[in-house]
CSV table of C-alpha atoms and ligand atoms in Angstrom, one decimal:
chain,number,residue,atom,x,y,z
A,1,MET,CA,-26.2,0.4,-6.4
A,2,THR,CA,-23.8,1.0,-3.5
A,3,ARG,CA,-20.7,-1.0,-3.5
A,4,PRO,CA,-20.0,-3.2,-0.5
A,5,THR,CA,-17.3,-1.9,1.9
A,6,LEU,CA,-14.5,-4.2,3.1
A,7,LYS,CA,-13.1,-3.0,6.4
A,8,ILE,CA,-9.3,-3.5,6.8
A,9,ALA,CA,-7.2,-4.0,9.8
A,10,MET,CA,-3.5,-3.6,9.2
A,11,ILE,CA,-0.7,-4.8,11.5
A,12,GLY,CA,2.6,-3.0,11.4
A,13,TYR,CA,3.0,0.6,10.2
A,14,ALA,CA,6.6,1.2,9.3
A,15,PHE,CA,8.0,0.7,5.7
A,16,MET,CA,5.4,-1.7,4.3
A,17,GLY,CA,2.7,-0.2,6.5
A,18,VAL,CA,3.2,3.1,4.8
A,19,ALA,CA,3.3,1.6,1.4
A,20,HIS,CA,0.2,-0.5,2.0
A,21,SER,CA,-1.7,2.5,3.5
A,22,GLN,CA,-1.0,4.5,0.5
A,23,ALA,CA,-2.4,1.7,-1.6
A,24,TRP,CA,-5.6,1.3,0.4
A,25,ARG,CA,-6.1,5.0,0.4
A,26,ASN,CA,-5.9,5.3,-3.4
A,27,VAL,CA,-6.8,2.0,-5.0
A,28,HIS,CA,-10.5,2.6,-5.5
A,29,ARG,CA,-9.9,6.2,-6.6
A,30,PHE,CA,-7.9,5.0,-9.6
A,31,PHE,CA,-9.2,1.5,-10.4
A,32,PRO,CA,-12.9,0.7,-11.0
A,33,LEU,CA,-13.8,-1.9,-8.3
A,34,ASP,CA,-16.9,-3.6,-7.1
A,35,VAL,CA,-15.9,-3.1,-3.5
A,36,THR,CA,-14.7,-0.2,-1.5
A,37,PRO,CA,-11.8,-0.6,1.0
A,38,GLU,CA,-12.1,1.1,4.3
A,39,MET,CA,-9.0,1.8,6.4
A,40,ALA,CA,-10.6,0.7,9.7
A,41,VAL,CA,-8.0,-0.2,12.3
A,42,LEU,CA,-4.2,0.2,12.5
A,43,VAL,CA,-2.6,-2.1,14.9
A,44,GLY,CA,0.8,-1.6,16.7
A,45,ARG,CA,2.4,-2.4,20.0
A,46,ASN,CA,2.8,1.1,21.3
A,47,ALA,CA,-0.4,3.0,21.7
A,48,ASP,CA,1.0,6.5,21.2
A,49,ALA,CA,3.1,5.6,18.2
A,50,VAL,CA,0.3,3.8,16.5
A,51,ALA,CA,-2.1,6.7,17.1
A,52,ALA,CA,0.4,9.1,15.5
A,53,ALA,CA,0.9,6.8,12.6
A,54,ALA,CA,-2.9,6.3,12.1
A,55,ALA,CA,-3.4,10.1,12.0
A,56,THR,CA,-0.7,10.5,9.4
A,57,LEU,CA,-1.7,7.5,7.3
A,58,GLY,CA,-5.4,7.9,7.4
A,59,TRP,CA,-6.7,5.0,9.6
A,60,ALA,CA,-9.9,5.5,11.5
A,61,GLU,CA,-9.1,3.6,14.7
A,62,THR,CA,-6.1,2.1,16.5
A,63,ALA,CA,-5.4,-0.9,18.6
A,64,THR,CA,-2.5,-2.6,20.4
A,65,ASP,CA,-3.7,-6.2,20.4
A,66,TRP,CA,-4.0,-7.8,17.0
A,67,ARG,CA,-5.8,-10.9,18.5
A,68,GLU,CA,-8.7,-8.7,19.6
A,69,VAL,CA,-8.9,-6.9,16.3
A,70,ILE,CA,-9.0,-10.0,14.1
A,71,ASN,CA,-11.9,-11.4,16.1
A,72,ARG,CA,-14.0,-8.3,15.5
A,73,ASP,CA,-17.1,-9.0,13.5
A,74,ASP,CA,-16.8,-5.8,11.4
A,75,ILE,CA,-13.3,-6.6,10.1
A,76,ASP,CA,-13.1,-8.2,6.6
A,77,ILE,CA,-9.4,-8.1,5.7
A,78,VAL,CA,-6.3,-8.5,7.7
A,79,ASP,CA,-3.1,-7.0,6.2
A,80,ILE,CA,0.1,-8.3,7.7
A,81,CYS,CA,3.0,-5.8,7.5
A,82,THR,CA,5.2,-7.1,10.3
A,83,PRO,CA,8.5,-9.1,10.2
A,84,GLY,CA,8.3,-12.8,9.4
A,85,ASP,CA,8.4,-14.0,13.0
A,86,SER,CA,4.7,-13.0,13.5
A,87,HIS,CA,3.3,-13.9,10.0
A,88,GLU,CA,2.2,-17.4,11.0
A,89,ALA,CA,0.4,-16.6,14.2
A,90,ILE,CA,-1.5,-13.6,12.7
A,91,ALA,CA,-2.3,-15.2,9.4
A,92,VAL,CA,-3.5,-18.5,10.9
A,93,ALA,CA,-5.7,-16.8,13.5
A,94,ALA,CA,-7.1,-14.3,11.0
A,95,LEU,CA,-8.0,-17.1,8.5
A,96,ALA,CA,-9.6,-19.1,11.2
A,97,ALA,CA,-11.7,-16.0,12.1
A,98,GLY,CA,-12.9,-15.8,8.5
A,99,LYS,CA,-10.8,-12.8,7.4
A,100,HIS,CA,-9.2,-12.4,4.0
A,101,VAL,CA,-5.5,-12.1,4.5
A,102,LEU,CA,-2.8,-10.2,2.6
A,103,CYS,CA,0.5,-11.2,4.1
A,104,GLU,CA,3.9,-9.6,3.3
A,105,LYS,CA,6.7,-11.7,1.8
A,106,PRO,CA,8.5,-13.9,2.5
A,107,LEU,CA,5.5,-15.8,3.6
A,108,ALA,CA,7.2,-17.1,6.7
A,109,ASN,CA,10.6,-17.6,8.4
A,110,THR,CA,10.6,-21.4,7.9
A,111,LEU,CA,9.2,-23.9,5.6
A,112,GLY,CA,7.2,-25.5,8.4
A,113,GLN,CA,5.5,-22.2,9.2
A,114,ALA,CA,4.7,-21.6,5.5
A,115,GLU,CA,3.2,-25.1,5.2
A,116,ARG,CA,1.0,-24.5,8.2
A,117,MET,CA,-0.1,-21.1,6.8
A,118,THR,CA,-1.0,-22.8,3.5
A,119,ALA,CA,-3.0,-25.5,5.3
A,120,ALA,CA,-4.9,-22.8,7.1
A,121,ALA,CA,-5.5,-20.9,3.8
A,122,ASP,CA,-6.7,-24.1,2.1
A,123,LYS,CA,-9.2,-24.7,4.9
A,124,ALA,CA,-10.5,-21.2,4.9
A,125,ARG,CA,-10.9,-21.2,1.1
A,126,ALA,CA,-13.7,-23.7,1.5
A,127,ASP,CA,-15.6,-20.8,3.2
A,128,GLY,CA,-14.7,-18.3,0.5
A,129,VAL,CA,-11.9,-16.7,2.6
A,130,ARG,CA,-9.1,-15.5,0.4
A,131,SER,CA,-5.3,-15.1,1.0
A,132,MET,CA,-2.4,-13.7,-0.9
A,133,VAL,CA,1.3,-13.1,-0.3
A,134,GLY,CA,2.8,-9.7,-1.2
A,135,PHE,CA,5.3,-10.4,-3.9
A,136,THR,CA,4.6,-6.8,-5.0
A,137,TYR,CA,7.1,-6.6,-7.9
A,138,ARG,CA,4.8,-8.8,-9.9
A,139,ARG,CA,2.6,-5.7,-10.2
A,140,VAL,CA,5.2,-3.5,-11.9
A,141,PRO,CA,3.8,-3.0,-15.4
A,142,ALA,CA,7.0,-3.9,-17.2
A,143,ILE,CA,7.3,-7.2,-15.3
A,144,ALA,CA,3.6,-8.0,-16.0
A,145,LEU,CA,4.3,-7.1,-19.7
A,146,MET,CA,7.4,-9.4,-19.6
A,147,LYS,CA,5.2,-12.3,-18.5
A,148,GLN,CA,2.7,-11.6,-21.2
A,149,MET,CA,5.3,-11.4,-23.9
A,150,ILE,CA,7.0,-14.6,-22.9
A,151,GLU,CA,3.5,-16.3,-22.9
A,152,GLN,CA,3.1,-14.9,-26.5
A,153,GLY,CA,6.4,-16.4,-27.6
A,154,ALA,CA,8.6,-13.3,-27.7
A,155,VAL,CA,11.7,-15.2,-26.5
A,156,GLY,CA,10.8,-18.7,-27.8
A,157,GLN,CA,12.1,-21.5,-25.6
A,158,VAL,CA,13.6,-20.1,-22.4
A,159,ARG,CA,17.2,-21.1,-21.8
A,160,HIS,CA,18.6,-18.7,-19.3
A,161,ILE,CA,17.0,-16.9,-16.4
A,162,ARG,CA,19.1,-14.3,-14.7
A,163,GLY,CA,17.9,-12.6,-11.5
A,164,HIS,CA,19.9,-10.1,-9.4
A,165,TYR,CA,18.6,-8.2,-6.4
A,166,LEU,CA,21.3,-5.8,-5.2
A,167,GLN,CA,21.4,-3.4,-2.3
A,168,ASP,CA,24.1,-1.9,-0.2
A,169,TRP,CA,22.4,-0.5,3.0
A,170,ILE,CA,24.5,-2.5,5.5
A,171,ILE,CA,28.0,-2.1,4.0
A,172,ASP,CA,28.9,0.0,7.0
A,173,PRO,CA,30.0,-2.5,9.7
A,174,GLU,CA,28.8,-0.1,12.4
A,175,PHE,CA,25.2,-0.2,11.1
A,176,PRO,CA,23.2,-1.7,14.0
A,177,LEU,CA,21.9,-5.2,14.4
A,178,VAL,CA,18.3,-4.5,13.2
A,179,TRP,CA,15.7,-7.2,13.0
A,180,ARG,CA,16.5,-8.0,9.3
A,181,LEU,CA,20.0,-9.2,10.6
A,182,GLN,CA,18.5,-11.6,13.2
A,183,LYS,CA,17.5,-15.1,12.1
A,184,ASP,CA,14.8,-15.5,14.8
A,185,LYS,CA,13.0,-12.4,13.5
A,186,ALA,CA,13.7,-12.5,9.7
A,187,GLY,CA,14.3,-16.2,9.0
A,188,SER,CA,17.2,-15.4,6.7
A,189,GLY,CA,19.1,-12.4,5.4
A,190,ALA,CA,19.4,-11.1,1.8
A,191,LEU,CA,18.2,-14.5,0.7
A,192,GLY,CA,14.7,-14.4,2.1
A,193,ASP,CA,14.3,-10.6,2.1
A,194,ILE,CA,15.3,-9.8,-1.5
A,195,GLY,CA,16.3,-13.2,-3.0
A,196,ALA,CA,12.7,-14.4,-2.5
A,197,HIS,CA,11.5,-11.6,-4.8
A,198,ILE,CA,13.7,-12.5,-7.8
A,199,ILE,CA,13.0,-16.2,-7.4
A,200,ASP,CA,9.3,-15.5,-7.4
A,201,LEU,CA,9.6,-13.1,-10.4
A,202,ALA,CA,11.7,-15.6,-12.4
A,203,GLN,CA,9.1,-18.3,-12.0
A,204,PHE,CA,6.2,-15.9,-12.5
A,205,VAL,CA,7.4,-14.5,-15.8
A,206,THR,CA,8.6,-17.7,-17.3
A,207,GLY,CA,6.0,-20.2,-15.9
A,208,HIS,CA,9.0,-22.4,-15.0
A,209,GLN,CA,9.6,-23.9,-11.6
A,210,VAL,CA,13.0,-24.4,-10.1
A,211,THR,CA,13.7,-28.1,-9.6
A,212,GLY,CA,17.2,-28.0,-8.0
A,213,VAL,CA,19.8,-25.6,-6.6
A,214,ALA,CA,23.5,-25.2,-5.7
A,215,ALA,CA,24.2,-22.2,-3.6
A,216,GLN,CA,26.8,-20.3,-1.6
A,217,THR,CA,25.9,-17.7,1.1
A,218,GLU,CA,28.2,-15.4,3.1
A,219,THR,CA,28.0,-13.2,6.1
A,220,PHE,CA,30.7,-10.5,5.6
A,221,VAL,CA,30.1,-8.7,8.9
A,222,THR,CA,29.5,-11.2,11.6
A,223,GLU,CA,29.0,-8.8,14.6
A,224,ARG,CA,27.3,-5.4,14.8
A,225,PRO,CA,26.4,-2.8,17.4
A,226,LEU,CA,23.1,-3.7,19.2
A,227,GLU,CA,20.3,-1.3,18.2
A,228,GLU,CA,20.2,1.6,20.6
A,229,SER,CA,17.6,3.8,19.1
A,230,VAL,CA,15.1,1.7,17.2
A,231,GLY,CA,14.5,2.9,13.7
A,232,GLY,CA,11.3,1.0,13.9
A,233,GLU,CA,8.4,3.2,13.0
A,234,ALA,CA,10.8,5.8,11.4
A,235,GLY,CA,12.3,3.0,9.2
A,236,LEU,CA,15.2,0.7,9.7
A,237,LEU,CA,17.7,3.0,8.1
A,238,ALA,CA,17.2,5.5,10.9
A,239,ALA,CA,18.3,2.9,13.6
A,240,THR,CA,21.5,3.7,15.5
A,241,GLY,CA,23.8,1.4,17.5
A,242,GLY,CA,25.2,1.5,21.0
A,243,SER,CA,28.5,0.2,22.3
A,244,ALA,CA,27.4,-3.4,23.0
A,245,ARG,CA,27.6,-5.8,20.1
A,246,GLY,CA,25.9,-8.9,19.0
A,247,PRO,CA,26.2,-11.6,16.3
A,248,VAL,CA,24.7,-11.3,12.8
A,249,THR,CA,22.8,-14.6,12.4
A,250,VAL,CA,21.7,-14.3,8.8
A,251,ASP,CA,23.4,-14.2,5.4
A,252,ASP,CA,24.6,-10.9,3.9
A,253,ALA,CA,24.6,-12.4,0.4
A,254,ALA,CA,23.5,-15.5,-1.5
A,255,ILE,CA,24.5,-16.8,-5.0
A,256,VAL,CA,22.4,-19.6,-6.5
A,257,LEU,CA,22.7,-21.9,-9.6
A,258,ALA,CA,19.4,-23.5,-10.5
A,259,ARG,CA,17.7,-25.7,-13.1
A,260,THR,CA,14.0,-25.5,-14.0
A,261,ASP,CA,11.3,-28.0,-14.9
A,262,HIS,CA,11.4,-26.8,-18.6
A,263,GLY,CA,15.1,-27.2,-19.1
A,264,ALA,CA,16.4,-23.7,-18.4
A,265,LEU,CA,19.4,-22.7,-16.4
A,266,ALA,CA,18.9,-20.0,-13.8
A,267,THR,CA,21.3,-17.9,-11.7
A,268,PHE,CA,20.2,-15.7,-8.8
A,269,GLU,CA,22.2,-13.2,-6.8
A,270,ALA,CA,20.9,-11.4,-3.7
A,271,THR,CA,23.1,-9.2,-1.7
A,272,ARG,CA,23.1,-6.2,0.7
A,273,PHE,CA,26.8,-5.6,-0.1
A,274,ALA,CA,26.7,-4.5,-3.7
A,275,THR,CA,28.4,-1.2,-3.0
A,276,GLY,CA,26.6,1.6,-4.9
A,277,ARG,CA,23.6,-0.5,-5.8
A,278,LYS,CA,20.6,0.8,-3.8
A,279,ASN,CA,17.7,-1.3,-5.1
A,280,ARG,CA,18.8,-2.8,-8.4
A,281,ILE,CA,16.5,-5.7,-9.5
A,282,VAL,CA,17.6,-7.2,-12.8
A,283,LEU,CA,15.7,-9.9,-14.5
A,284,GLU,CA,16.8,-11.2,-17.9
A,285,VAL,CA,15.4,-14.1,-19.9
A,286,ASN,CA,17.3,-15.4,-23.0
A,287,GLY,CA,15.4,-17.8,-25.3
A,288,SER,CA,15.6,-19.4,-28.7
A,289,ALA,CA,13.8,-16.5,-30.4
A,290,GLY,CA,14.9,-13.5,-28.4
A,291,SER,CA,15.6,-11.9,-25.0
A,292,LEU,CA,13.8,-9.7,-22.5
A,293,ALA,CA,15.5,-7.6,-19.9
A,294,PHE,CA,14.2,-5.6,-16.9
A,295,ASN,CA,16.0,-3.3,-14.5
A,296,PHE,CA,14.0,-1.8,-11.6
A,297,GLU,CA,16.2,1.4,-11.7
A,298,GLU,CA,14.4,2.1,-15.0
A,299,MET,CA,11.1,0.5,-14.0
A,300,ASN,CA,9.0,2.0,-16.8
A,301,TYR,CA,11.1,0.3,-19.5
A,302,LEU,CA,11.5,-3.3,-20.8
A,303,GLU,CA,14.1,-4.3,-23.3
A,304,HIS,CA,13.3,-6.8,-26.0
A,305,TYR,CA,15.7,-8.4,-28.6
A,306,ASP,CA,13.9,-10.1,-31.4
A,307,LEU,CA,16.1,-12.6,-33.2
A,308,ALA,CA,13.7,-12.7,-36.2
A,309,LEU,CA,14.9,-9.2,-37.2
A,310,GLY,CA,18.2,-10.6,-38.4
A,311,ASP,CA,20.9,-8.0,-39.1
A,312,ARG,CA,18.4,-5.3,-38.0
A,313,ALA,CA,17.9,-6.8,-34.6
A,314,GLY,CA,18.9,-5.0,-31.5
A,315,PHE,CA,17.6,-4.4,-28.0
A,316,THR,CA,14.4,-2.3,-28.3
A,317,ARG,CA,13.5,-0.2,-25.3
A,318,ILE,CA,9.8,-0.4,-24.8
A,319,GLN,CA,8.4,2.4,-22.7
A,320,VAL,CA,5.8,0.6,-20.6
A,321,THR,CA,3.4,3.5,-20.2
A,322,GLU,CA,0.8,2.8,-22.8
A,323,PRO,CA,-2.8,2.3,-21.7
A,324,THR,CA,-2.7,-1.1,-23.3
A,325,HIS,CA,0.1,-2.2,-21.0
A,326,PRO,CA,-0.8,-4.0,-17.7
A,327,TYR,CA,-2.2,-1.7,-15.0
A,328,VAL,CA,-1.3,1.5,-16.9
A,329,SER,CA,-4.7,2.6,-18.1
A,330,ALA,CA,-5.7,3.3,-14.4
A,331,TRP,CA,-2.9,5.8,-14.1
A,332,TRP,CA,-1.4,8.6,-16.2
A,333,PRO,CA,-1.1,9.3,-20.0
A,334,PRO,CA,1.7,7.7,-22.0
A,335,GLY,CA,5.2,8.7,-21.0
A,336,HIS,CA,4.2,10.0,-17.5
A,337,GLY,CA,5.6,7.0,-15.7
A,338,LEU,CA,5.0,5.1,-12.5
A,339,GLY,CA,7.0,4.7,-9.3
A,340,TYR,CA,7.7,2.3,-6.5
A,341,GLU,CA,4.4,2.9,-4.7
A,342,HIS,CA,2.2,2.0,-7.7
A,343,GLY,CA,3.1,-1.6,-7.4
A,344,PHE,CA,1.4,-1.7,-4.0
A,345,VAL,CA,-1.7,0.0,-5.4
A,346,ASN,CA,-1.8,-2.4,-8.3
A,347,GLN,CA,-1.4,-5.3,-5.8
A,348,ALA,CA,-4.3,-4.0,-3.7
A,349,ARG,CA,-6.4,-3.7,-6.8
A,350,ASP,CA,-5.8,-7.4,-7.7
A,351,PHE,CA,-6.5,-8.6,-4.2
A,352,LEU,CA,-9.8,-6.6,-3.9
A,353,ALA,CA,-10.9,-7.6,-7.4
A,354,ALA,CA,-10.3,-11.3,-6.6
A,355,ILE,CA,-12.3,-11.0,-3.3
A,356,ALA,CA,-15.1,-9.2,-5.2
A,357,ALA,CA,-15.2,-11.9,-7.9
A,358,ASP,CA,-15.1,-14.7,-5.3
A,359,GLU,CA,-11.8,-15.9,-6.8
A,360,ASP,CA,-8.4,-16.8,-5.4
A,361,PRO,CA,-5.9,-14.0,-5.8
A,362,THR,CA,-2.3,-14.8,-6.8
A,363,PRO,CA,0.4,-15.3,-5.6
A,364,SER,CA,-1.3,-17.7,-3.1
A,365,PHE,CA,0.1,-18.9,0.2
A,366,ALA,CA,0.9,-22.2,-1.7
A,367,ASP,CA,3.0,-20.1,-4.2
A,368,GLY,CA,4.7,-18.4,-1.2
A,369,THR,CA,5.4,-21.8,0.3
A,370,GLN,CA,7.0,-23.1,-3.0
A,371,VAL,CA,9.4,-20.1,-2.8
A,372,GLN,CA,10.0,-20.9,0.9
A,373,ARG,CA,10.9,-24.5,-0.1
A,374,LEU,CA,13.5,-23.0,-2.5
A,375,LEU,CA,14.9,-20.7,0.2
A,376,ASP,CA,15.2,-23.8,2.4
A,377,ALA,CA,16.9,-25.8,-0.3
A,378,ILE,CA,19.3,-22.9,-1.0
A,379,GLU,CA,20.3,-22.8,2.7
A,380,THR,CA,20.7,-26.6,2.8
A,381,SER,CA,23.0,-26.5,-0.3
A,382,ALA,CA,25.0,-23.6,1.1
A,383,ALA,CA,25.5,-25.4,4.3
A,384,ALA,CA,26.9,-28.4,2.3
A,385,GLN,CA,29.5,-26.4,0.2
A,386,ALA,CA,27.0,-25.8,-2.6
A,387,GLN,CA,26.0,-29.4,-2.9
A,388,TRP,CA,23.4,-29.9,-5.6
A,389,THR,CA,20.0,-30.0,-3.8
A,390,PRO,CA,16.8,-31.1,-5.6
A,391,VAL,CA,13.7,-29.2,-4.6
B,401,NAD,N1,6.7,-6.4,-0.8
B,401,NAD,C1,7.9,-5.8,-0.7
B,401,NAD,O1,8.5,-5.4,-1.7
B,401,NAD,C2,8.5,-5.6,0.7
B,401,NAD,C3,9.4,-4.6,0.9
B,401,NAD,C4,9.9,-4.4,2.2
B,401,NAD,C5,9.5,-5.3,3.2
B,401,NAD,N2,8.6,-6.3,3.0
B,401,NAD,C6,8.2,-7.3,4.0
B,401,NAD,O2,7.2,-6.6,4.9
B,401,NAD,C7,7.3,-7.1,6.2
B,401,NAD,C8,7.6,-5.9,7.1
B,401,NAD,O3,8.8,-5.3,6.7
B,401,NAD,P1,9.1,-3.7,6.9
B,401,NAD,O4,10.2,-3.3,6.0
B,401,NAD,O5,7.8,-3.0,6.8
B,401,NAD,O6,9.6,-3.7,8.4
B,401,NAD,P2,9.6,-2.4,9.4
B,401,NAD,O7,10.6,-2.7,10.4
B,401,NAD,O8,9.8,-1.1,8.6
B,401,NAD,O9,8.1,-2.4,10.0
B,401,NAD,C9,7.7,-3.5,10.8
B,401,NAD,C10,6.5,-3.1,11.6
B,401,NAD,O10,5.9,-4.2,12.3
B,401,NAD,C11,5.8,-3.8,13.7
B,401,NAD,N3,5.9,-5.1,14.4
B,401,NAD,C12,7.0,-5.8,14.6
B,401,NAD,N4,6.7,-6.9,15.3
B,401,NAD,C13,5.4,-6.9,15.6
B,401,NAD,C14,4.5,-7.7,16.3
B,401,NAD,N5,5.0,-8.9,16.9
B,401,NAD,N6,3.3,-7.3,16.5
B,401,NAD,C15,2.8,-6.2,16.0
B,401,NAD,N7,3.6,-5.3,15.3
B,401,NAD,C16,4.9,-5.7,15.1
B,401,NAD,C17,6.8,-2.8,13.9
B,401,NAD,O11,6.5,-2.0,15.1
B,401,NAD,C18,6.7,-2.0,12.6
B,401,NAD,O12,5.6,-1.1,12.6
B,401,NAD,C19,8.5,-8.1,6.2
B,401,NAD,O13,7.9,-9.4,6.0
B,401,NAD,C20,9.3,-7.7,4.9
B,401,NAD,O14,10.0,-8.8,4.4
B,401,NAD,C21,8.1,-6.5,1.7
């Protein structure tokens, strides 16, 4: 029996476009699937640049107008890898056209946009059209194992959740005003870009939902050189600035205190000014029976402290490379390890498997909107001197 093919159109082809292309290229070569993805059309705004990217990344065709592409009868999936200012327009139109949608995080730039996207997703679901938001780190095996272990009681009752997402790529005040530093393009700064990930992960692994927040945000460098040479397709870090300057309109850092619906206290820290920290994602959960701790810089490991071991207790370093661990059996033998890109392949696997099974993939647009509601509450609290803000 031949497996049905799902033809994909992907919009945007820089950082996430490359990561997603690698996933679509490989997912069916590692995971057994009932469908085969086909990299049909790559969409960008510059015809020459998109043609060059398509040749490198392995897309069959290119186009410069996403509206035309999502209305093509032969396209099954629309993959949105653009900044947040275009997520709503593309996702809503694609869902209305009956295409399954994978949309990068954060789902949108504002809560209103996210709510409209969720309404469109709910409407499309009635016709079997699926949608998912790309909180990719859920697909790191150690994170997925952390969730399993918490569900199995490895930490008992959860009391503390601690999430840090630390980067330092804009500590140079002369680094240019790229789209991630502009509110109209990005929605928010470190908060929505990386804070959204740890908030999603914290709720994902514990099953708790944040019910209220008190937050502070800060913009340390308020003005930067305007972008002269766009890093764009080569990646944001390649951008260079000119002599003209413009205002930074997003946060550089956010610090959040929170409570959850199951009585836990949570703290979140998201910053692009953690000098020396390149992409450090720390997630710790302390409970009545033990603790679990993850650090993305050592993404193939998970630490577990089991209180029941008494005076022999200590943090055990679990090497999450066994075939019994989530996702790992599709990859390499024990001890061979996975990297950043595998999360995207695992994500593509989950999305395609849900479509093939006629089920809703997670995280849904509603999940993305719940995170957006928290981001909104955090900004409201920060604007009111960290006033307690129920969600
Ligand atoms: N899941 C993750 O871990 C993760 C990591 C990084 C970024 N992201 C998210 O992915 C999205 C894209 O981020 P990125 O880092 O790839 O950005 P990027 O700047 O590297 O790439 C953006 C791409 O979108 C294109 N683009 C911009 N506006 C467009 C428009 N209106 N129409 C068509 N194309 C347009 C650009 O030309 C470029 O190809 C963002 O929502 C970001 O938050 C997710």
